[in-house]
Each structure stands twice: as C-alpha cells, then as structure tokens.
Short mmCIF file of C-alpha atoms and ligand atoms in Angstrom, two decimals:
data_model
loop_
_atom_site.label_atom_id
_atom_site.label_comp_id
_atom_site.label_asym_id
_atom_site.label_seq_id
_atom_site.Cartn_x
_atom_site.Cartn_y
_atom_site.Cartn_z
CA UNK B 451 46.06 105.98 136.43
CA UNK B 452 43.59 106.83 133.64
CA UNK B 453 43.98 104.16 130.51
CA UNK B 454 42.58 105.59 127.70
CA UNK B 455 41.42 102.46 124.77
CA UNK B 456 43.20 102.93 121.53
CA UNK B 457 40.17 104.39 120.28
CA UNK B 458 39.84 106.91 122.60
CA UNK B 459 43.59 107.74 121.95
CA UNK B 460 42.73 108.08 118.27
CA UNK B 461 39.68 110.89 118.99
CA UNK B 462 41.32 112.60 121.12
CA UNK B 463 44.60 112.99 118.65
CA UNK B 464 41.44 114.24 116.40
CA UNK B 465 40.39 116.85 118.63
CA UNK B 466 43.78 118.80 117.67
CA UNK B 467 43.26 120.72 114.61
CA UNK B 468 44.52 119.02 111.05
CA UNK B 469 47.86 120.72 110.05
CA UNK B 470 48.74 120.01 106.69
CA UNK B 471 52.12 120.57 105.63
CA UNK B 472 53.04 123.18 102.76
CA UNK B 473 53.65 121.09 99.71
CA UNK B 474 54.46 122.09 96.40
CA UNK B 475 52.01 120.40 93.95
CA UNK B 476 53.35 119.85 90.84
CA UNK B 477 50.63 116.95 89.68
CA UNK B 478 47.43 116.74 87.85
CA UNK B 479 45.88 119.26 90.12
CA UNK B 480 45.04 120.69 92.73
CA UNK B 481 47.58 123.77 91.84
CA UNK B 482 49.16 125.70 94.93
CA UNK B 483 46.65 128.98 95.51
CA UNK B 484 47.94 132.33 95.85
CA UNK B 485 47.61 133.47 99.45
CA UNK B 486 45.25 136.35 98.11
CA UNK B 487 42.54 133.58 96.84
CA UNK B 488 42.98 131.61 100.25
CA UNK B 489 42.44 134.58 102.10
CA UNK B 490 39.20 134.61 100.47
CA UNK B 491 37.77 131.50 101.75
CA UNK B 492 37.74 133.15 105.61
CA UNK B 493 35.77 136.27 104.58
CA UNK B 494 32.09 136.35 106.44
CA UNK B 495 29.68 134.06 105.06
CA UNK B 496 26.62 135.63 103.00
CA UNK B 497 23.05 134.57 102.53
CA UNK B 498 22.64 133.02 99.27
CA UNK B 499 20.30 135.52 98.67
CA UNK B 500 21.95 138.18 99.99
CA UNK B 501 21.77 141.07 97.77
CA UNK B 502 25.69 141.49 97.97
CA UNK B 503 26.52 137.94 97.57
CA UNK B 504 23.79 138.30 94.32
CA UNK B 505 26.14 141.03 92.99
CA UNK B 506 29.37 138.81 93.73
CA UNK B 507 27.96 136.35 91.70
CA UNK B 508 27.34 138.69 89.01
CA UNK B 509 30.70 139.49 88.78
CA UNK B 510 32.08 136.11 88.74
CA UNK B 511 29.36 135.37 85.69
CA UNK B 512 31.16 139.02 84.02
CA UNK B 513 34.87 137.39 85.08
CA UNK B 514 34.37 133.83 83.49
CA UNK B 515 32.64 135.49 80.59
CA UNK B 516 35.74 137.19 79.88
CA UNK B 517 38.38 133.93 80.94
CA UNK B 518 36.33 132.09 78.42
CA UNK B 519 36.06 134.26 75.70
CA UNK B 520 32.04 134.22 75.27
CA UNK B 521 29.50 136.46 75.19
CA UNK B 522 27.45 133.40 76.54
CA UNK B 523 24.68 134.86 78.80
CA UNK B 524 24.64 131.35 81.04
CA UNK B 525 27.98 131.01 82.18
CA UNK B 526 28.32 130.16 85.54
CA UNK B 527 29.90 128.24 87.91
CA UNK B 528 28.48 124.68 88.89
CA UNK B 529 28.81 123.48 92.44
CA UNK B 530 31.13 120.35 92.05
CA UNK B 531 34.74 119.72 91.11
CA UNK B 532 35.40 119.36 87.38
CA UNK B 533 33.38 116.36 87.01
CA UNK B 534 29.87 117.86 87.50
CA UNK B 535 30.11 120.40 84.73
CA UNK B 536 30.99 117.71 82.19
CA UNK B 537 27.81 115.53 83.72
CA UNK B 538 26.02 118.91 83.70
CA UNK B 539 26.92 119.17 80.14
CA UNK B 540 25.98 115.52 78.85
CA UNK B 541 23.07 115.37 81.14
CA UNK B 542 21.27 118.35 79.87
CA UNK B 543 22.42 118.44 76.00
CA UNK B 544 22.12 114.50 75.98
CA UNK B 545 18.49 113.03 74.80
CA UNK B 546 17.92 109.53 74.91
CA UNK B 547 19.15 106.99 72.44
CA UNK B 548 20.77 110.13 70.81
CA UNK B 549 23.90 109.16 68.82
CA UNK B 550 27.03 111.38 69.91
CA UNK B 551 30.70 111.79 68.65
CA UNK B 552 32.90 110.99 71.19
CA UNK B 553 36.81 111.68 70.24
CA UNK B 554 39.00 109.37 72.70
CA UNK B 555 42.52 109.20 72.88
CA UNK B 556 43.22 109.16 76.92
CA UNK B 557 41.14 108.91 80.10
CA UNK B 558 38.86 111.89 79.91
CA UNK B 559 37.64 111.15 76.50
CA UNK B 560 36.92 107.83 77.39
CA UNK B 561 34.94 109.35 80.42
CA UNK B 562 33.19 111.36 78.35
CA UNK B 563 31.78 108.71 76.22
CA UNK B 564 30.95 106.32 79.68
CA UNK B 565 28.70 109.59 80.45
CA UNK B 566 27.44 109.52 77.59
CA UNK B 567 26.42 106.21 78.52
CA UNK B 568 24.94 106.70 81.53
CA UNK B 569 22.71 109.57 80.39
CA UNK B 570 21.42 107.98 77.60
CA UNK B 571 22.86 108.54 74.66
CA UNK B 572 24.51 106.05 72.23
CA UNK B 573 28.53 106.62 72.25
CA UNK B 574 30.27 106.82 68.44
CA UNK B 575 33.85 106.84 68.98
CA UNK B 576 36.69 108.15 67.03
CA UNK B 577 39.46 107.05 68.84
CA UNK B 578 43.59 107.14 68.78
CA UNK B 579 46.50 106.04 70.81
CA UNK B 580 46.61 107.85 74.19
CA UNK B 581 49.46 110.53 73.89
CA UNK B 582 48.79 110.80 70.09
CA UNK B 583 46.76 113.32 67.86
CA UNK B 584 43.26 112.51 66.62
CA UNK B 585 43.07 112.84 63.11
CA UNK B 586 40.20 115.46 62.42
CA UNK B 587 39.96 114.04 58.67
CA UNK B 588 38.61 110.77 60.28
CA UNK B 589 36.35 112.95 62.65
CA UNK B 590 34.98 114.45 60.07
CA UNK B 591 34.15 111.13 57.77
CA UNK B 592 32.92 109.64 61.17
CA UNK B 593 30.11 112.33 61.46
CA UNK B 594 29.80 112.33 58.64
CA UNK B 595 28.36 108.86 58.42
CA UNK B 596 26.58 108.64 61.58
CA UNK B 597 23.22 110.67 62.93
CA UNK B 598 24.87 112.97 65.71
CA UNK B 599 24.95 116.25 66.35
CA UNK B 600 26.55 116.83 69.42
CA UNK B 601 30.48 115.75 69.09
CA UNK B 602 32.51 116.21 72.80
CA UNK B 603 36.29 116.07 72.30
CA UNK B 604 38.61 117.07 75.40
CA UNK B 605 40.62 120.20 74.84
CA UNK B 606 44.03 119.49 77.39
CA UNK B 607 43.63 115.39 77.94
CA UNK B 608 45.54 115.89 81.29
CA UNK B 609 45.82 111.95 81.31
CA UNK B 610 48.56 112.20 78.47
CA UNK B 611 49.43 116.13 78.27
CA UNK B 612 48.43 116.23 74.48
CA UNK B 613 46.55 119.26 73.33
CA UNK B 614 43.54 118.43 70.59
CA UNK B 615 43.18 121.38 68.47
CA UNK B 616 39.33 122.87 69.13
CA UNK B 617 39.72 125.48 66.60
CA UNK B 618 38.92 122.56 63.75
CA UNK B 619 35.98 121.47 65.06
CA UNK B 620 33.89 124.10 63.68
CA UNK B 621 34.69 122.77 61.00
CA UNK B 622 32.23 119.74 61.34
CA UNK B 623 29.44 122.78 60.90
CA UNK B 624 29.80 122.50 56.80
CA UNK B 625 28.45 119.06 57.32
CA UNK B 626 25.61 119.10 59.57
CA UNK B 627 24.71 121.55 62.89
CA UNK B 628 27.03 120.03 65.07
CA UNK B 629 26.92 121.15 68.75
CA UNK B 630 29.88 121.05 70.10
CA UNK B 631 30.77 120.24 73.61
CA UNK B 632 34.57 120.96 74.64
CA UNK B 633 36.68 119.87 78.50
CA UNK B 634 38.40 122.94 79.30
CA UNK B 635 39.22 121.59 82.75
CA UNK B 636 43.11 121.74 82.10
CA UNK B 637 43.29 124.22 79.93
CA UNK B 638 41.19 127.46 81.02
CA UNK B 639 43.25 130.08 82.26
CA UNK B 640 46.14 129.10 81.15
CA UNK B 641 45.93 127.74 77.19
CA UNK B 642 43.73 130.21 74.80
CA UNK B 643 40.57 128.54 74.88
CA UNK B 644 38.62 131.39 72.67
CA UNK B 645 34.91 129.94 73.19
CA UNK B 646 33.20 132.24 70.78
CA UNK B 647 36.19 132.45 68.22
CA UNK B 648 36.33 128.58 67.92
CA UNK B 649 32.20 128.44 68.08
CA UNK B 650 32.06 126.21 70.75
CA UNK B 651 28.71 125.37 72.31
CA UNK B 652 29.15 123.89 75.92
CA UNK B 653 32.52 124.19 77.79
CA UNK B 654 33.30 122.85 81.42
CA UNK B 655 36.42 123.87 83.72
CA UNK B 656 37.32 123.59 87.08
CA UNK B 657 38.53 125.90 89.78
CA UNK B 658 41.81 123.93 91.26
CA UNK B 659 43.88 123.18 87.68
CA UNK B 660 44.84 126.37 85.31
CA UNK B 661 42.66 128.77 87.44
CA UNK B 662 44.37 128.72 90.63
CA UNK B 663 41.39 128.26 93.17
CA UNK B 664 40.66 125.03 95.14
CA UNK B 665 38.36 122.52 94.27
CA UNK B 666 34.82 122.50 94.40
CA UNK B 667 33.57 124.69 91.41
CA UNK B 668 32.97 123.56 87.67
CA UNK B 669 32.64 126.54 85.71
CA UNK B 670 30.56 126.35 82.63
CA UNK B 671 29.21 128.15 79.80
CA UNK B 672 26.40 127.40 77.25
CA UNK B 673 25.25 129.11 73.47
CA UNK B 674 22.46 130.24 72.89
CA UNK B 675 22.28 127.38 70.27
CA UNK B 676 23.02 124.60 73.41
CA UNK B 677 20.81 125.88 75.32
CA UNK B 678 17.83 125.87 72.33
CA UNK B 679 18.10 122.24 71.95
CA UNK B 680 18.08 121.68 75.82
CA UNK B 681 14.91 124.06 76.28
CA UNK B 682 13.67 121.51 73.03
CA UNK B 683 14.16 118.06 75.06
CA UNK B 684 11.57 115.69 74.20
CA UNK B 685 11.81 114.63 77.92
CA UNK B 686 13.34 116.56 81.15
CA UNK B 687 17.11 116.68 82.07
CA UNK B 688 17.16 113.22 84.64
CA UNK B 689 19.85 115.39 87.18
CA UNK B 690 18.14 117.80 88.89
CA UNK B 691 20.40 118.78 90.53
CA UNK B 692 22.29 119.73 87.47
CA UNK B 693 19.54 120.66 85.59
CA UNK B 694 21.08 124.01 83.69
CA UNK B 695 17.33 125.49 83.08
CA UNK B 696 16.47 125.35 86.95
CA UNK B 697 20.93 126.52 88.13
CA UNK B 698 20.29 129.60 85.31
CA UNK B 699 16.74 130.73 87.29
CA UNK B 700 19.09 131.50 90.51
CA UNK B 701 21.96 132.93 88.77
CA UNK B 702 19.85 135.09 86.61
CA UNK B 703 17.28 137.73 87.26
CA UNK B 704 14.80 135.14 88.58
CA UNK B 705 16.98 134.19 91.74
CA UNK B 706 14.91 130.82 92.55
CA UNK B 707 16.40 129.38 95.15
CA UNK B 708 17.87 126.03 93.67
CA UNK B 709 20.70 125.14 96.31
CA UNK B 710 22.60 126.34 98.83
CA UNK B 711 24.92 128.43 96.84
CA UNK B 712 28.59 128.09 98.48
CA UNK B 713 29.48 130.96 99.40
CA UNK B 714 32.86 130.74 100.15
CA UNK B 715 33.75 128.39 97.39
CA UNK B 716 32.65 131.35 94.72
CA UNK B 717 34.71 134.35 96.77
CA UNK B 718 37.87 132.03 96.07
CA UNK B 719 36.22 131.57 92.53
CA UNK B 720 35.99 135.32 92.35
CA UNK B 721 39.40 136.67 93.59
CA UNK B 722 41.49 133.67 91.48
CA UNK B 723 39.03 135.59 88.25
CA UNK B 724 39.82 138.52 89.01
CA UNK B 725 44.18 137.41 89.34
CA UNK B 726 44.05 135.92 86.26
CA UNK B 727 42.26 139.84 84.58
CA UNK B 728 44.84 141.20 86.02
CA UNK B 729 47.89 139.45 84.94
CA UNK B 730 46.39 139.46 81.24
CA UNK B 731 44.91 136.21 79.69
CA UNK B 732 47.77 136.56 76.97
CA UNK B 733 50.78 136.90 79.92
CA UNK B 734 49.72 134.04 81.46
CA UNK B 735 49.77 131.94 78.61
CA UNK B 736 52.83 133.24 77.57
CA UNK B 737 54.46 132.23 81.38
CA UNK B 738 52.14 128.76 81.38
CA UNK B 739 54.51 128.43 77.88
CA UNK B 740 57.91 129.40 78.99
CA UNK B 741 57.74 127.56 82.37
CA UNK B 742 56.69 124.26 80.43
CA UNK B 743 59.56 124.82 77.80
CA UNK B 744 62.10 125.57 80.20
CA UNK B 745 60.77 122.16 81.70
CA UNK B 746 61.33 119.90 78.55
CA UNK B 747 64.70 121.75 78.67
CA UNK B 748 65.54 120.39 81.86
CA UNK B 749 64.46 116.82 81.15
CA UNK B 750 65.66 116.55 77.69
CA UNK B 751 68.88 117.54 78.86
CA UNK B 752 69.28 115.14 81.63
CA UNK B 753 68.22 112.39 78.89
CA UNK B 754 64.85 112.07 79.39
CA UNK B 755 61.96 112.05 77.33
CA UNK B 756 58.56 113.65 76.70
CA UNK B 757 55.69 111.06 76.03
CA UNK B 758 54.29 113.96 73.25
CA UNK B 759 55.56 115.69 70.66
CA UNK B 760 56.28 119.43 70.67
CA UNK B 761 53.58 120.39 68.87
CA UNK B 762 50.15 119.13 70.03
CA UNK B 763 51.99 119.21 73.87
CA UNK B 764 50.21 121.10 76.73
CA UNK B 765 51.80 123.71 78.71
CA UNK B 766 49.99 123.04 81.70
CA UNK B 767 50.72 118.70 81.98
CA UNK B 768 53.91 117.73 81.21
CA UNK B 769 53.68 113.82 80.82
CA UNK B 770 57.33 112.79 80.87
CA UNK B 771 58.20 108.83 80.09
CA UNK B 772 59.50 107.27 83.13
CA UNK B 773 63.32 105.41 82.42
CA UNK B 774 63.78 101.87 81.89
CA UNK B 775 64.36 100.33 85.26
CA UNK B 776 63.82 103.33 87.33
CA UNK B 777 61.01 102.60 89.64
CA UNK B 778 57.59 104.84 89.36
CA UNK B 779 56.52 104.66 92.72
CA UNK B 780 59.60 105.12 94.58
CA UNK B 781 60.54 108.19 92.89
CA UNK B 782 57.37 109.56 93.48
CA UNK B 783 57.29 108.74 97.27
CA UNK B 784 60.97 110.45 97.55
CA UNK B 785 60.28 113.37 95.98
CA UNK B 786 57.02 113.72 98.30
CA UNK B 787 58.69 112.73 101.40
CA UNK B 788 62.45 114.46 100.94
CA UNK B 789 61.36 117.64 98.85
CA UNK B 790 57.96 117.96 99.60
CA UNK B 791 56.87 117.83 95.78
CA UNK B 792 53.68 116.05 94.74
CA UNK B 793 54.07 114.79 90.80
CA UNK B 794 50.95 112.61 89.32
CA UNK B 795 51.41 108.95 87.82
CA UNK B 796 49.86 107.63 84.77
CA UNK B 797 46.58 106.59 84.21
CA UNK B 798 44.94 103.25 82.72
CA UNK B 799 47.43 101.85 79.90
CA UNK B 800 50.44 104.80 81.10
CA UNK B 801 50.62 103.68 84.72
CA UNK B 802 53.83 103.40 85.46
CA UNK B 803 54.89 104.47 82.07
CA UNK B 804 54.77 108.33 82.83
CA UNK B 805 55.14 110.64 85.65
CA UNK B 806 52.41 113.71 85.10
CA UNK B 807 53.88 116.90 86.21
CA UNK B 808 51.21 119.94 86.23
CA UNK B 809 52.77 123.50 86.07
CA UNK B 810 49.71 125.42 86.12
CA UNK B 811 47.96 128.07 87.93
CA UNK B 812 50.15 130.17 90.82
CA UNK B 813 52.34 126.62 90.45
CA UNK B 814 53.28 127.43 86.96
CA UNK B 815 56.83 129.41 88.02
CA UNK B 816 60.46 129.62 87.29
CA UNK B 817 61.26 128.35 91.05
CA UNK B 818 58.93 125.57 90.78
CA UNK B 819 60.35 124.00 87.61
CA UNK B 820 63.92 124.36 89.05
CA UNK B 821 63.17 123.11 92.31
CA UNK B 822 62.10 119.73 90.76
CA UNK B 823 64.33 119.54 87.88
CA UNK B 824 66.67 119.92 91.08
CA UNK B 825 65.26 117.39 93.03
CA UNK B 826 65.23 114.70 89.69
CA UNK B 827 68.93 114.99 89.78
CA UNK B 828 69.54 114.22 92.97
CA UNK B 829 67.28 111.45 92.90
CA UNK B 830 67.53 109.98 89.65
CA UNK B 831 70.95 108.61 89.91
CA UNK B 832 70.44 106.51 93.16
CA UNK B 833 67.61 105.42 91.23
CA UNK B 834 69.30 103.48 88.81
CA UNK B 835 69.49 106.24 85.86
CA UNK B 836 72.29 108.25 84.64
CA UNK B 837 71.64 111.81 83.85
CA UNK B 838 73.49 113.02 80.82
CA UNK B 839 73.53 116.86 82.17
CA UNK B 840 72.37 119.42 84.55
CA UNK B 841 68.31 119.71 83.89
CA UNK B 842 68.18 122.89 86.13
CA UNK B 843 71.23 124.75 84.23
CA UNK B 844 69.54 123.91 80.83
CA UNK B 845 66.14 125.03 82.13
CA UNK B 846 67.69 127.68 83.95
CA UNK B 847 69.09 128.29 80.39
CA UNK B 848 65.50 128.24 78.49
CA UNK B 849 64.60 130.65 81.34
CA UNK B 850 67.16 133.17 80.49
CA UNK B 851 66.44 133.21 76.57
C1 LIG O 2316 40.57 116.82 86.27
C2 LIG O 2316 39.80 116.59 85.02
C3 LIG O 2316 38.42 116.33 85.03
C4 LIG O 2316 37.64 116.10 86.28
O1 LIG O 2316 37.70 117.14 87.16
P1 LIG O 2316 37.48 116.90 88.73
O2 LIG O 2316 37.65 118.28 89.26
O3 LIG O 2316 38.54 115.94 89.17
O4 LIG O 2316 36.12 116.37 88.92
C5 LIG O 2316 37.77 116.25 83.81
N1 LIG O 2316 38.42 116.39 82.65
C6 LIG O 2316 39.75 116.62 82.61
C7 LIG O 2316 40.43 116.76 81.28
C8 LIG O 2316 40.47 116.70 83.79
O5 LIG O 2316 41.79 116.92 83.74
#
C-alpha cells in the first residue's frame, strides 16, 4: 500500500481548491461585496495599456471624483489596501525635518504620526482620550504655536467609532496655509465626506470598508494646492513606488508605464463606484444612519452600552463596551463559529474593552443588524450577562420609525 508522509498528505489536501465559507462580516472591514462587484473580478483581463482598460480607468478617476466631492484632477486609485494611500500621502506631502500636526485620539491617528516619523517629518501631537472628541480650540492654539503646515487628523477613527468633525479644520486657514491631509478610509461612501466643501487637500480611502469592493485599492485625491508643494520638494519623494508625480503620468494623458496596473482590482473598484452613483451618495448615508441607529437601539435596550456618545458616533463602526465579566474572546469565537458573524475587538488600550461592529458597505442592512442583535441574545445570557430586553424588537422598532 502507498503511505503518503504527512507532508505529502498536507499538499495534496492543497491541491483541492480553497472554499471559504459565506460569512457575514460585521467587523472593521472587509464589508460583504455585492455579487454584481464580485462578478467583476472574473471579467477578461486587459493590458494595462489597453486603450479600453485606459478608458475604464478614466471612469473610475470621473466616479471617485464624484464619491469624494472634488473637482481634484489627480484622484485616483493607489494600488495597496488603505495603508498605502495614507503612506502615499505623508510620503509625498512630507519634507524632511518638516514639523506636522498630528491629531491622535485612537490607533490611526497615532499611525499617522509614526508615518510621519518614518518619512521624515517631526510629529506635533494634539492628542485626547481614544473614544473622545479632540478639542479643535486646542488644535488651533497648537498650530498656532508651532511651524507646520500640513495638519493630518483621521475623519472615522475606526479603532474607537468616533467621528472628528473635518468641516472645522479649514478653519486653521485664518492662521497660516495649512494643508490639510484627512483618512477617509471608514468613512467614504458612506459618511458625507465633501472634499472640496470642507477644503481638504489630500484624502485617502480604501476599497473593502464604506465602498463595498475588496481590498487592494487606496483611493486618493490631491489639490491643486497639495500637489504645488509636492512638485516644490526641496528633495524627491523617498517611495517610488508611491511617488504621486510618477502614479499621475500613467493615469493621465501621459500613460508612462509606472506598474502593472491591476486590472481586475480596478473593474471591482469601478462597478462598487458606479453602485454607490446609483443608490445616491445622500441614500446611502441616510441607510449607513438608520441601520447604525436601529443598532444602538438594539444594544441599549438589552442594557448595553456604546463606548461614544451620540453625537461625534460613526455610522459605519459601532464600538460597543463589552459587559463586566462577559468574556471578549469567547463571544467573539461563538458568534463566528455558531452564526457565522465576524465582529472586530479592540485595539491597543480598548482590547478587550470593546467589540467593533462595522455596518458598512452592502453589510450596512436591516437583516444584518437583526441577525446579530439576534445572535447577542442568545449568546449573551450563557455568557454571564442578563439582557434587560429584546435588542432585535427595539431595533426592529427603530427600523419601523
Ligand atoms: C482600515 C484603516 C486604515 C488602513 O487600511 P488598510 O486597508 O487596512 O491598509 C487606515 N485608516 C483607518 C482609519 C482605517 O480604518
């Protein structure tokens, strides 16, 4: 008889293709993806410089244009998950020893001012408690009294669900030309964002959170006052790769071949666009809104609580505190393993203190935010905490109102 060694056993499982089971993903992101985005990933592959991918790519520079709200001319989608717009954005606006506002209060602001870091550039942070507002008074005395002009704040800090209000950072303008660079990776398509409106200067995104697309993309748009002092650098951008000067010669007229655009990456990119055009930027912030409130019904009436306040709360990350003595992990795992529900956990100084559940994208829906309200009361109990009342029937309640 044949005896195969273990390791031979384990290629040859390999050799059967990967099935991965339908979950519904209700974390930090990735989002579930509409079928008609999916589909787009198996359309034929084109040439980078195929004059009908050129035009695709066209369109998805018209699309974002319009999900953004900018009349930025560079705006374009960066070939990387979320993370390589923001480094495109502090490696090419970044000069060295340049001092920059940083406003931290959760995980992404703090990454924002390690990039910083690494680029360069000489980090001045404002900072507040994770979960809690940043005061824009002390922003403003903060700039005021340093040498910076670029200030980066995160719009939707996904570590904590709190919302920072963009709209005052103009603001910052009657003191000195501030440039300012905002995260828009958990709230484009699905908060109002208004680049232009809000006169912001550099914005990233990614595909797989409020957009609806999988992973792999970072749009990103730039003014025409960014990209002046980029084209002014004393010294080159370090990243090629990510240089925005050399990525704007392919998708513009020029078409210099920079990299291997992917292809299928930017159909998904395209078609997820083109969903969100069609729904109406203003009816799907309106559902991203009533599927979060009907949410913080649920949980509120079950006894639970939010870790922010109504106000400055995101619709997309709903960051609700985890019960005394119930245990993070465990909950997590069951509602994986018995209802096929991913949630997120906290991050730095929140782990264990919060479970992050992400209703954005196609996963922002009525069912959804039943299904798990569902789920927590079954679970919760045997966990240890006693629900005061049905969370689905309140939700189900918000719904209906
Ligand atoms: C997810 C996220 C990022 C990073 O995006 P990746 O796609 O994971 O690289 C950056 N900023 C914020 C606010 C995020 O939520």
């Amino acid at each position: 008889m044949l005896r195969l060694s273990p390791r031979q056993v384990r290629i040859s499982a390999m050799t059967q293709p990967f099935h991965p089971p339908q979950r519904i993903l209700l974390g930090p992101g990735p989002s579930n993806i509409d079928p008609r985005v999916l589909q787009a990933l198996v359309k034929p592959i084109l040439g980078y410089l195929d004059p009908l991918y050129l035009d695709c790519l066209d369109e998805i520079q018209s699309l974002l244009r319009s999900v953004f709200e900018t009349e930025n001319r560079v705006t374009l989608s960066v070939s990387g998950t979320g993370g390589s717009g923001m480094e495109a954005c502090i490696a090419n606006l970044v000069e060295d020893g340049e001092e920059v506002l940083v406003c931290v209060n959760g995980f992404f602001g703090q990454r924002l001012a390690e990039l910083v870091q690494r680029w360069g550039g000489k980090p001045i942070r404002v900072e507040a408690e994770w979960g809690q507002p940043l005061d824009m008074e002390r922003v403003r005395q903060v700039f005021k009294d340093c040498k910076a002009r670029l200030v980066t704040m995160v719009h939707a800090e996904t570590s904590t669900g709190m919302r920072q209000p963009i709209e005052e950072l103009r603001s910052l303008r009657d003191i000195r030309d501030a440039i300012l660079i905002v995260d828009t990776v958990t709230s484009l398509g699905a908060h109002p964002v208004r680049i232009d409106r809000n006169e912001i200067d550099a914005s990233y995104s990614c595909t797989q959170k409020g957009i609806g697309a999988p992973p792999g993309l970072s749009p990103v748009t730039f003014s025409e006052r960014a990209l002046e002092k980029i084209r002014s650098r004393k010294s080159v951008c370090r990243s090629w790769y990510l240089d925005v000067q050399l990525v704007d010669k392919y998708w513009s007229s020029e078409r210099v071949y920079h990299h291997t655009s992917p292809a299928l990456m930017n159909y998904a990119l395209r078609e997820a666009l083109a969903m969100i055009l069609e729904e109406g930027l203003e009816a799907r912030w309106r559902r991203h809104e009533r599927n979060s409130r009907a949410f913080v019904a649920g949980i509120e009436a079950m006894g639970l609580k939010m870790l922010v306040a109504p106000e400055p709360r995101l619709w997309t990350l709903n960051a609700v505190r985890i019960p005394e003595g119930v245990d993070d992990a465990r909950v997590r795992s069951r509602l994986l393993n018995e209802h096929n529900i991913e949630v997120g956990g906290g991050l730095g100084s929140l782990r264990g203190k919060i479970w992050r559940v992400g209703l954005m994208g196609a996963g922002s829906t009525e069912n959804n935010v039943l299904l798990l309200l569902s789920a927590l009361q079954k679970i919760l109990p045997q966990e240890g905490f006693r629900i005061g009342a049905s969370g689905a029937s309140a939700a189900a309640l918000a719904l209906g109102s």
